[in-house]
CSV table of C-alpha atoms in Angstrom, one decimal:
chain,number,residue,atom,x,y,z
H,1376,MET,CA,56.2,18.3,-21.2
H,1377,ALA,CA,54.6,18.3,-17.8
H,1378,GLY,CA,57.8,19.4,-15.9
H,1379,THR,CA,58.0,22.8,-17.7
H,1380,SER,CA,58.2,25.6,-15.5
H,1381,THR,CA,55.4,28.3,-15.0
H,1382,GLY,CA,57.8,31.1,-16.5
H,1383,ALA,CA,58.4,28.9,-19.8
H,1384,SER,CA,54.8,28.3,-20.1
H,1385,THR,CA,54.0,31.7,-19.9
H,1386,ASN,CA,56.6,33.1,-22.2
H,1387,ALA,CA,55.1,30.5,-25.1
H,1388,ALA,CA,51.5,32.0,-24.2
H,1389,ALA,CA,53.0,35.6,-24.5
H,1390,SER,CA,54.5,34.8,-27.8
H,1391,THR,CA,51.4,33.3,-29.1
H,1392,ASP,CA,49.2,36.3,-28.2
H,1393,ALA,CA,52.0,38.2,-30.2
H,1394,ASP,CA,52.0,36.2,-33.5
H,1395,THR,CA,48.0,36.2,-33.5
H,1396,GLY,CA,47.5,39.7,-32.3
H,1397,SER,CA,46.9,41.1,-36.1
H,1398,GLY,CA,43.9,39.3,-36.4
H,1399,THR,CA,41.7,41.6,-34.2
H,1400,ASP,CA,37.9,41.4,-34.6
H,1401,THR,CA,37.3,45.0,-36.6
H,1402,ASP,CA,33.3,44.7,-36.0
H,1403,ALA,CA,33.3,44.5,-32.3
H,1404,GLY,CA,33.3,48.0,-31.8
H,1405,PRO,CA,36.2,49.9,-30.0
H,1406,ALA,CA,38.6,48.0,-28.7
H,1407,PRO,CA,39.7,48.6,-24.9
H,1408,ALA,CA,43.3,50.6,-24.5
H,1409,SER,CA,45.8,47.9,-25.1
H,1410,PRO,CA,49.9,48.1,-25.3
H,1411,PRO,CA,51.1,48.9,-28.7
H,1412,ALA,CA,51.6,46.2,-31.1
H,1413,PRO,CA,55.3,45.6,-31.5
H,1414,ALA,CA,57.2,47.3,-34.9
H,1415,PRO,CA,57.3,45.1,-37.9
H,1416,ARG,CA,61.2,43.8,-38.4
H,1417,THR,CA,63.0,46.3,-40.5
H,1418,GLY,CA,66.2,43.9,-41.1
H,1419,ALA,CA,68.4,46.4,-39.9
H,1420,HIS,CA,69.7,44.3,-37.1
H,1421,GLU,CA,70.3,41.3,-39.3
H,1422,LEU,CA,71.7,43.6,-42.0
H,1423,GLY,CA,74.4,45.4,-39.3
H,1424,LEU,CA,75.0,41.9,-38.2
H,1425,LEU,CA,75.9,40.4,-41.7
H,1426,ALA,CA,78.0,43.6,-42.4
H,1427,GLY,CA,79.8,43.0,-39.4
H,1428,TRP,CA,80.5,39.6,-39.7
H,1429,VAL,CA,81.7,40.1,-43.6
H,1430,LEU,CA,84.3,42.9,-42.2
H,1431,THR,CA,85.6,40.5,-39.5
H,1432,ARG,CA,85.8,37.6,-41.5
H,1433,ALA,CA,87.5,39.4,-44.1
H,1434,VAL,CA,90.3,40.7,-41.4
H,1435,LEU,CA,90.6,36.7,-39.9
H,1436,LEU,CA,90.9,35.6,-43.7
H,1437,LEU,CA,93.7,38.3,-44.7
H,1438,CYS,CA,95.5,37.1,-41.1
H,1439,VAL,CA,95.7,33.5,-41.8
H,1440,PHE,CA,96.7,33.9,-45.6
H,1441,ARG,CA,99.5,36.5,-43.9
H,1442,VAL,CA,98.7,39.3,-45.6
H,1443,ILE,CA,97.8,41.0,-42.5
H,1444,VAL,CA,100.3,39.6,-39.6
H,1445,THR,CA,99.9,39.2,-36.3
H,1446,PRO,CA,102.3,39.8,-33.1
H,1447,GLY,CA,104.0,36.9,-32.0
H,1448,PRO,CA,103.9,32.9,-33.4
H,1449,ASP,CA,102.5,32.0,-36.6
H,1450,VAL,CA,99.0,30.5,-35.5
H,1451,THR,CA,98.8,28.6,-39.6
H,1452,SER,CA,102.0,26.6,-38.7
H,1453,ASP,CA,99.8,23.9,-37.4
H,1454,VAL,CA,98.0,23.6,-40.5
H,1455,THR,CA,101.0,24.2,-42.7
H,1456,PHE,CA,103.0,21.5,-41.0
H,1457,ILE,CA,101.2,19.4,-38.2
H,1458,TYR,CA,97.6,18.9,-40.1
H,1459,GLN,CA,99.3,18.5,-43.3
H,1460,GLY,CA,101.9,16.3,-42.3
H,1461,TRP,CA,98.6,14.0,-40.8
H,1462,PHE,CA,96.7,14.5,-44.2
H,1463,GLU,CA,99.3,12.7,-45.8
H,1464,VAL,CA,99.5,9.7,-43.1
H,1465,LEU,CA,95.5,9.3,-43.1
H,1466,ARG,CA,95.1,10.0,-47.2
H,1467,THR,CA,97.2,6.1,-47.3
H,1468,GLY,CA,94.4,4.6,-45.0
H,1469,THR,CA,96.1,4.5,-41.5
H,1470,PHE,CA,96.2,6.5,-38.7
H,1471,PRO,CA,99.1,8.5,-37.5
H,1472,LEU,CA,100.7,5.3,-35.4
H,1473,ASP,CA,103.9,6.5,-34.4
H,1474,ASP,CA,102.9,10.2,-33.9
H,1475,VAL,CA,102.3,11.4,-30.3
H,1476,THR,CA,100.9,14.5,-31.2
H,1477,TRP,CA,97.5,12.8,-33.1
H,1478,GLN,CA,95.5,12.5,-29.4
H,1479,TYR,CA,91.7,12.6,-31.8
H,1480,PRO,CA,88.8,10.3,-32.2
H,1481,PRO,CA,89.2,8.7,-35.2
H,1482,ALA,CA,86.3,10.9,-37.0
H,1483,ALA,CA,88.8,14.1,-36.7
H,1484,ALA,CA,90.6,12.3,-39.7
H,1485,LEU,CA,87.5,13.8,-41.8
H,1486,ALA,CA,88.4,17.0,-40.5
H,1487,VAL,CA,92.3,16.9,-41.7
H,1488,LEU,CA,91.3,14.9,-44.9
H,1489,GLY,CA,88.6,17.8,-45.8
H,1490,PRO,CA,90.7,19.9,-47.5
H,1491,GLY,CA,91.5,17.5,-50.1
H,1492,LEU,CA,88.6,17.8,-51.4
H,1493,LEU,CA,89.5,20.9,-52.7
H,1494,PRO,CA,92.5,19.8,-54.8
H,1495,PHE,CA,93.1,22.5,-57.0
H,1496,LEU,CA,94.0,24.9,-54.0
H,1497,SER,CA,97.1,24.3,-51.6
H,1498,TYR,CA,96.4,22.2,-48.2
H,1499,PRO,CA,96.3,25.1,-45.9
H,1500,ALA,CA,94.3,27.5,-48.2
H,1501,ALA,CA,92.1,24.6,-48.6
H,1502,PHE,CA,91.6,24.3,-45.0
H,1503,PHE,CA,91.2,28.3,-44.3
H,1504,LEU,CA,88.4,28.0,-46.7
H,1505,LEU,CA,86.6,25.2,-45.1
H,1506,SER,CA,87.1,26.8,-41.8
H,1507,PHE,CA,85.5,29.7,-43.2
H,1508,VAL,CA,82.6,27.6,-44.5
H,1509,ALA,CA,81.7,26.6,-41.1
H,1510,ASP,CA,81.7,29.7,-39.6
H,1511,ALA,CA,79.4,30.8,-42.2
H,1512,VAL,CA,77.0,27.3,-41.6
H,1513,VAL,CA,77.2,28.3,-37.9
H,1514,THR,CA,76.1,32.2,-38.5
H,1515,GLY,CA,73.5,30.9,-40.6
H,1516,LEU,CA,71.8,28.5,-38.1
H,1517,LEU,CA,72.1,31.1,-35.4
H,1518,LEU,CA,70.4,33.4,-37.8
H,1519,TYR,CA,67.7,31.4,-38.7
H,1520,ALA,CA,67.0,30.1,-35.2
H,1521,GLY,CA,67.2,33.8,-33.8
H,1522,GLY,CA,64.0,34.6,-36.2
H,1523,ARG,CA,61.4,32.4,-34.7
H,1524,PRO,CA,59.3,33.2,-31.8
H,1525,GLY,CA,60.8,33.5,-28.7
H,1526,ARG,CA,63.9,33.8,-29.9
H,1527,THR,CA,66.7,36.9,-30.6
H,1528,LEU,CA,69.8,37.5,-32.3
H,1529,ARG,CA,71.8,38.1,-29.6
H,1530,GLY,CA,73.2,34.7,-30.2
H,1531,ALA,CA,74.4,35.5,-33.5
H,1532,TRP,CA,76.0,38.5,-32.6
H,1533,VAL,CA,77.9,36.8,-29.6
H,1534,TRP,CA,79.2,34.2,-32.4
H,1535,THR,CA,79.8,36.7,-34.7
H,1536,ALA,CA,81.8,39.1,-31.7
H,1537,GLY,CA,83.7,35.9,-30.3
H,1538,VAL,CA,85.3,34.5,-33.2
H,1539,ALA,CA,86.8,37.8,-34.0
H,1540,LEU,CA,88.1,38.2,-30.7
H,1541,LEU,CA,89.8,35.1,-30.8
H,1542,GLY,CA,91.6,36.0,-33.9
H,1543,PRO,CA,93.1,33.7,-36.5
H,1544,THR,CA,93.8,31.2,-34.2
H,1545,ALA,CA,89.6,30.3,-34.7
H,1546,TYR,CA,90.3,29.5,-38.8
H,1547,ALA,CA,93.7,28.0,-38.0
H,1548,ARG,CA,92.3,25.0,-36.0
H,1549,TYR,CA,89.5,22.4,-36.7
H,1550,ASP,CA,87.6,23.2,-33.6
H,1551,LEU,CA,85.3,26.0,-35.3
H,1552,MET,CA,84.1,22.6,-37.5
H,1553,VAL,CA,83.8,20.7,-34.4
H,1554,THR,CA,81.7,23.4,-32.9
H,1555,ALA,CA,79.4,23.7,-36.1
H,1556,LEU,CA,78.4,20.3,-35.2
H,1557,ALA,CA,77.4,21.1,-31.9
H,1558,VAL,CA,75.8,24.0,-32.6
H,1559,ALA,CA,73.5,22.1,-34.9
H,1560,ALA,CA,72.8,19.5,-32.5
H,1561,LEU,CA,71.7,22.3,-29.6
H,1562,LEU,CA,69.4,23.6,-32.4
H,1563,ALA,CA,68.0,20.3,-33.2
H,1564,GLY,CA,67.7,19.4,-29.9
H,1565,ALA,CA,64.6,21.6,-28.9
H,1566,ARG,CA,62.1,19.2,-31.7
H,1567,ARG,CA,64.4,16.6,-33.2
H,1568,ALA,CA,65.8,14.5,-30.2
H,1569,ARG,CA,67.2,11.8,-32.5
H,1570,ALA,CA,69.3,14.3,-35.0
H,1571,ALA,CA,70.4,16.0,-32.0
H,1572,GLY,CA,71.9,12.9,-30.4
H,1573,ALA,CA,73.2,11.9,-33.6
H,1574,LEU,CA,75.2,15.0,-34.4
H,1575,ALA,CA,76.2,14.8,-30.8
H,1576,GLY,CA,77.3,11.5,-31.1
H,1577,PHE,CA,79.2,12.3,-34.8
H,1578,GLY,CA,81.0,15.0,-32.8
H,1579,THR,CA,82.2,13.4,-30.1
H,1580,LEU,CA,84.0,11.1,-32.8
H,1581,VAL,CA,85.5,14.1,-34.0
H,1582,LYS,CA,86.7,15.7,-30.5
H,1583,VAL,CA,85.0,13.9,-27.6
H,1584,TRP,CA,83.5,17.4,-25.8
H,1585,PRO,CA,80.1,17.2,-27.7
H,1586,VAL,CA,79.1,14.4,-25.5
H,1587,LEU,CA,78.5,17.0,-23.1
H,1588,LEU,CA,76.2,18.9,-24.8
H,1589,LEU,CA,73.2,15.9,-24.2
H,1590,VAL,CA,73.3,16.5,-20.3
H,1591,GLY,CA,70.4,18.7,-20.0
H,1592,ALA,CA,68.3,16.6,-22.4
H,1593,PRO,CA,64.6,16.5,-21.0
H,1594,ARG,CA,64.0,13.3,-19.0
H,1595,GLY,CA,61.9,10.7,-20.7
H,1596,ARG,CA,61.3,10.4,-24.3
H,1597,ALA,CA,63.9,12.9,-25.3
H,1598,THR,CA,66.7,11.6,-23.4
H,1599,ARG,CA,66.2,8.2,-24.7
H,1600,ARG,CA,66.0,9.1,-28.1
H,1601,SER,CA,68.8,11.6,-28.2
H,1602,TRP,CA,71.2,9.5,-26.0
H,1603,GLY,CA,70.4,6.7,-27.9
H,1604,ALA,CA,71.1,8.1,-31.2
H,1605,ALA,CA,74.1,9.6,-29.9
H,1606,ALA,CA,75.1,6.2,-28.5
H,1607,ALA,CA,74.3,4.4,-32.2
H,1608,THR,CA,76.1,7.1,-33.8
H,1609,ALA,CA,79.0,6.9,-32.0
H,1610,ALA,CA,79.7,3.1,-31.7
H,1611,ALA,CA,78.7,3.1,-35.8
H,1612,VAL,CA,81.6,5.3,-36.9
H,1613,THR,CA,83.9,3.7,-34.1
H,1614,VAL,CA,83.4,-0.1,-36.0
H,1615,VAL,CA,83.7,1.6,-39.2
H,1616,PHE,CA,87.3,3.5,-38.6
H,1617,ALA,CA,88.4,0.3,-36.6
H,1618,ALA,CA,87.6,-2.1,-39.4
H,1619,THR,CA,89.2,0.0,-42.2
H,1620,MET,CA,92.0,2.1,-40.8
H,1621,PRO,CA,94.6,0.8,-38.2
H,1622,GLY,CA,95.1,2.8,-35.5
H,1623,ALA,CA,91.5,4.2,-34.9
H,1624,LEU,CA,92.1,4.0,-31.1
H,1625,ALA,CA,95.6,5.1,-30.8
H,1626,PHE,CA,94.7,8.4,-29.6
H,1627,LEU,CA,93.8,7.1,-26.3
H,1628,ALA,CA,97.5,5.9,-25.2
H,1629,PHE,CA,99.0,9.1,-26.5
H,1630,GLN,CA,97.0,11.5,-23.9
H,1631,ARG,CA,98.3,9.2,-21.2
H,1632,ASP,CA,101.5,11.0,-20.3
H,1633,ARG,CA,101.0,14.4,-20.8
H,1634,GLY,CA,102.3,17.2,-18.5
H,1635,THR,CA,100.3,20.3,-17.4
H,1636,GLU,CA,100.0,22.9,-20.4
H,1637,VAL,CA,101.0,26.5,-19.7
H,1638,GLU,CA,98.1,28.2,-20.1
H,1639,SER,CA,95.9,26.0,-18.0
H,1640,LEU,CA,94.4,27.1,-14.4
H,1641,GLY,CA,96.9,24.4,-12.8
H,1642,ALA,CA,99.9,25.8,-14.7
H,1643,LEU,CA,99.6,29.1,-12.6
H,1644,VAL,CA,101.4,26.8,-9.9
H,1645,PHE,CA,104.3,26.7,-11.9
H,1646,HIS,CA,104.2,30.1,-13.1
H,1647,VAL,CA,104.6,31.4,-9.8
H,1648,ALA,CA,107.1,28.6,-8.6
H,1649,ARG,CA,109.3,29.5,-11.1
H,1650,HIS,CA,110.1,32.7,-9.3
H,1651,LEU,CA,110.4,30.7,-6.1
H,1652,GLY,CA,113.5,28.1,-7.4
H,1653,TRP,CA,111.1,25.6,-9.0
H,1654,GLN,CA,113.3,23.3,-10.8
H,1655,GLY,CA,111.3,22.3,-13.9
H,1656,SER,CA,111.5,23.5,-17.8
H,1657,VAL,CA,108.7,24.3,-20.3
H,1658,GLN,CA,109.1,22.2,-23.3
H,1659,LEU,CA,107.1,21.3,-26.3
H,1660,ASN,CA,105.6,18.2,-25.4
H,1661,TYR,CA,103.0,16.1,-27.2
H,1662,GLY,CA,101.8,18.8,-29.3
H,1663,SER,CA,101.5,21.7,-26.7
H,1664,VAL,CA,104.0,23.9,-24.7
H,1665,GLU,CA,103.7,22.3,-21.2
H,1666,PHE,CA,105.5,22.5,-18.1
H,1667,LEU,CA,107.9,19.2,-17.1
H,1668,GLY,CA,109.2,18.3,-13.6
H,1669,PRO,CA,108.6,18.2,-10.1
H,1670,TYR,CA,105.5,18.2,-8.9
H,1671,VAL,CA,103.8,18.5,-12.2
H,1672,PRO,CA,102.2,14.9,-12.0
H,1673,VAL,CA,100.6,15.9,-8.8
H,1674,VAL,CA,99.0,19.1,-10.5
H,1675,SER,CA,97.9,17.2,-13.5
H,1676,THR,CA,96.1,14.6,-11.2
H,1677,ALA,CA,94.6,17.2,-9.2
H,1678,ALA,CA,92.8,18.6,-12.3
H,1679,GLN,CA,91.8,14.8,-13.5
H,1680,VAL,CA,90.2,14.9,-10.0
H,1681,LEU,CA,88.4,18.6,-10.5
H,1682,SER,CA,87.2,17.1,-13.8
H,1683,VAL,CA,85.5,13.9,-12.0
H,1684,ALA,CA,84.3,16.3,-9.3
H,1685,ALA,CA,82.5,18.4,-12.4
H,1686,LEU,CA,80.9,15.4,-13.4
H,1687,GLY,CA,79.8,14.2,-10.1
H,1688,TRP,CA,78.2,17.9,-10.0
H,1689,LEU,CA,76.7,17.4,-13.2
H,1690,LEU,CA,74.9,14.0,-12.2
H,1691,LEU,CA,73.6,15.4,-9.0
H,1692,TRP,CA,72.3,18.4,-10.8
H,1693,ARG,CA,70.1,16.0,-13.3
H,1694,ALA,CA,69.0,14.1,-10.5
H,1695,ARG,CA,68.0,17.0,-8.3
H,1696,ALA,CA,66.7,19.1,-11.3
H,1697,ARG,CA,62.8,19.6,-11.2
H,1698,ALA,CA,62.0,21.4,-14.2
H,1699,TRP,CA,63.1,22.4,-17.6
H,1700,SER,CA,62.5,25.1,-19.8
H,1701,VAL,CA,63.3,25.6,-23.3
H,1702,THR,CA,66.6,27.0,-22.6
H,1703,THR,CA,67.7,24.2,-20.3
H,1704,PRO,CA,69.5,22.0,-22.8
H,1705,ALA,CA,71.5,24.8,-24.0
H,1706,ASP,CA,72.3,25.7,-20.8
H,1707,ALA,CA,73.3,22.8,-19.2
H,1708,ALA,CA,75.6,22.4,-22.2
H,1709,PHE,CA,77.4,25.2,-21.5
H,1710,ALA,CA,78.0,25.0,-17.9
H,1711,ALA,CA,79.3,21.1,-18.5
H,1712,VAL,CA,81.3,22.3,-21.3
H,1713,LEU,CA,82.8,25.5,-19.2
H,1714,LEU,CA,83.3,23.0,-16.2
H,1715,PHE,CA,85.8,20.6,-18.3
H,1716,THR,CA,87.4,23.3,-20.0
H,1717,THR,CA,88.2,24.9,-16.6
H,1718,THR,CA,89.1,21.9,-15.0
H,1719,SER,CA,91.2,20.5,-17.8
H,1720,ARG,CA,95.2,20.0,-17.6
H,1721,VAL,CA,95.1,21.9,-21.1
H,1722,ILE,CA,93.5,24.8,-21.9
H,1723,SER,CA,94.3,25.6,-25.6
H,1724,PRO,CA,93.0,28.9,-27.3
H,1725,GLN,CA,91.1,27.2,-30.1
H,1726,TYR,CA,88.8,25.7,-26.9
H,1727,LEU,CA,87.3,29.3,-26.3
H,1728,VAL,CA,85.5,28.5,-29.7
H,1729,TRP,CA,83.7,25.8,-28.1
H,1730,LEU,CA,82.2,27.9,-25.5
H,1731,VAL,CA,81.7,30.7,-27.7
H,1732,GLY,CA,79.5,28.5,-30.0
H,1733,VAL,CA,77.6,27.1,-27.3
H,1734,ALA,CA,76.9,30.6,-25.3
H,1735,ALA,CA,75.5,31.8,-28.6
H,1736,VAL,CA,72.9,29.0,-28.7
H,1737,CYS,CA,71.7,29.9,-25.0
H,1738,LEU,CA,71.4,34.0,-25.9
H,1739,VAL,CA,69.1,32.6,-28.7
H,1740,HIS,CA,66.4,31.7,-26.5
H,1741,ARG,CA,64.8,35.4,-25.0
H,1742,ASP,CA,64.6,33.9,-21.8
H,1743,SER,CA,68.2,32.7,-21.1
H,1744,ARG,CA,69.7,34.0,-18.0
H,1745,MET,CA,73.0,33.0,-19.3
H,1746,ALA,CA,74.1,36.4,-20.7
H,1747,VAL,CA,76.4,37.5,-17.6
H,1748,PRO,CA,78.7,34.7,-18.2
H,1749,ALA,CA,78.1,34.4,-21.9
H,1750,ARG,CA,79.8,38.0,-21.6
H,1751,LEU,CA,82.6,37.0,-19.5
H,1752,VAL,CA,83.5,34.3,-21.9
H,1753,LEU,CA,83.9,37.1,-24.8
H,1754,VAL,CA,86.0,39.1,-22.8
H,1755,ALA,CA,88.2,35.9,-22.0
H,1756,THR,CA,88.2,35.2,-25.4
H,1757,PHE,CA,89.8,38.3,-26.2
H,1758,VAL,CA,92.6,38.5,-23.6
H,1759,THR,CA,93.3,34.8,-24.9
H,1760,PHE,CA,94.0,36.5,-28.6
H,1761,LEU,CA,96.3,38.8,-26.3
H,1762,GLU,CA,98.0,35.7,-24.7
H,1763,PHE,CA,97.9,33.5,-27.9
H,1764,PRO,CA,99.6,34.7,-30.0
H,1765,VAL,CA,99.9,38.1,-29.0
H,1766,TRP,CA,102.4,38.2,-25.8
H,1767,PHE,CA,102.7,34.3,-25.8
H,1768,SER,CA,106.6,34.6,-25.1
H,1769,HIS,CA,105.8,36.2,-22.0
H,1770,VAL,CA,103.4,33.5,-21.1
H,1771,VAL,CA,106.3,30.8,-21.6
H,1772,ALA,CA,108.8,33.1,-19.9
H,1773,SER,CA,106.3,33.2,-17.0
H,1774,ASP,CA,107.1,37.1,-16.3
H,1775,PRO,CA,104.3,39.5,-14.7
H,1776,LEU,CA,103.1,40.6,-18.1
H,1777,GLY,CA,102.3,36.9,-19.2
H,1778,VAL,CA,101.1,35.7,-15.5
H,1779,THR,CA,98.8,38.6,-15.4
H,1780,LEU,CA,97.2,37.7,-18.7
H,1781,LEU,CA,96.7,34.0,-17.7
H,1782,VAL,CA,95.6,35.2,-14.1
H,1783,VAL,CA,92.6,37.2,-15.8
H,1784,ARG,CA,91.7,35.2,-18.5
H,1785,ASN,CA,91.7,32.0,-16.4
H,1786,GLY,CA,89.9,34.1,-13.8
H,1787,LEU,CA,87.3,34.9,-16.1
H,1788,LEU,CA,86.8,31.2,-17.1
H,1789,VAL,CA,86.2,30.5,-13.3
H,1790,ALA,CA,83.7,33.0,-12.5
H,1791,ALA,CA,81.9,32.3,-15.8
H,1792,THR,CA,81.9,28.4,-15.0
H,1793,PHE,CA,80.5,29.6,-11.3
H,1794,LEU,CA,77.8,32.0,-12.5
H,1795,ALA,CA,76.6,29.4,-15.2
H,1796,CYS,CA,76.3,26.5,-12.5
H,1797,ARG,CA,74.9,28.8,-10.0
H,1798,THR,CA,72.1,30.1,-12.3
H,1799,LEU,CA,71.4,26.5,-13.7
H,1800,TRP,CA,71.0,25.1,-10.3
H,1801,ARG,CA,68.4,28.0,-9.3
H,1802,ARG,CA,66.6,27.9,-12.6
H,1803,THR,CA,65.9,24.3,-12.5
H,1804,VAL,CA,66.2,23.2,-8.7
H,1805,VAL,CA,65.6,26.0,-6.5
H,1806,GLU,CA,62.9,28.0,-8.3
H,1807,ALA,CA,61.1,24.9,-9.6
H,1808,ALA,CA,60.9,23.4,-6.5
H,1809,ALA,CA,59.3,26.7,-4.9
H,1810,VAL,CA,56.9,26.7,-7.8
H,1811,SER,CA,55.7,23.0,-7.7
H,1812,PRO,CA,56.0,19.7,-6.0
H,1813,VAL,CA,58.3,17.1,-7.3
H,1814,PRO,CA,55.4,14.9,-9.7
H,1815,ALA,CA,54.5,11.5,-7.2
H,1816,ALA,CA,56.3,8.1,-8.5
H,1817,GLY,CA,53.7,6.7,-11.1
H,1818,SER,CA,52.1,9.7,-12.0
H,1819,PRO,CA,51.5,11.2,-15.4
H,1820,ALA,CA,53.9,13.9,-15.2
H,1821,SER,CA,56.6,11.5,-13.5
H,1822,ALA,CA,55.8,8.8,-16.4
H,1823,ARG,CA,57.1,11.3,-19.2
């Protein structure tokens, strides 16, 4: 499109030359000296990646099936008790109307009901198997995308490493299934805007955050098609659930009275305040371990204000952005998910799956500049495994080890967020403005 940056055009031309380089004219005499052609792919990288994936996933399966027991609380208990309890209610044709821990959009019911498709297995075993399948689907999508011109296998490596670094929590929550939808949406967006929008819209009705995937859709036809498909899909799914299952929108009220979850950025205030005489408590509340007591509503409100500010920055970026490259949709989605994860009053360990998935799509593109934020997310993912489940008791106790882990993990997320946003702004606003002026109103470029 007319707004594509000069760098992207150069890269596209380079990849075309590489693709056609084998068709040289043998009758033209000796050719001038030229750089050697790239060696053909041997498949060694793919084999190494697949070997790493198989090994790490075998370990994860052994962990969730309790053959290998990780330190700390049992991360599979949510599947055994909470998810399976919801399953028993949902299969009767209604949402859990009296359960405040049900805080998810209506299509989340499909993820919870999914294990029922495998009646020959216990509910937890079927759930873990479906998580494994979703993981394999994401890996396959990233491998396929990484093999195309101008792409790399870095994204598949990021995904393989990131899920492994998070540990068994990745297979014991349905966030991996949502992330599979998100990865498919972002990879489809380059050529099939409507498909990307439909996947993002459906994902939004599974766990809200995939709505952020479309913030970087190129202006014009791509935006109209993807946003329109997302809105139509979300509306249709909502109507179907509202018409067929009572309580489809009950989750909206259940979110209202949440506190500040102990792993969030705002929780650091209370971890420190506990050592200064703060008279609050840590309790299991609305399905997560939260701080309750004086000033908690203030900190929770501050987190929501930061989220609104994050939305404002994204809107400002979209208004000021002058050029879209092939990497912009994924880069913008990565920055957006980082912003809303970091500012949230809840940062559950499984949220790192979202970040790893979107970061992986960014690094599928050879020209992506999100490598540093992606590495920071990978380190944060491993620290998250250390704080939950390994040393979660220290986090709950607000002792020096627990507080240090949270400072490091949340500090890494803040740094990744800042760098991702700065990189996005520089590439699409600052550098693009230096290359070409804004198209005049009514010109062919602005019309597109």
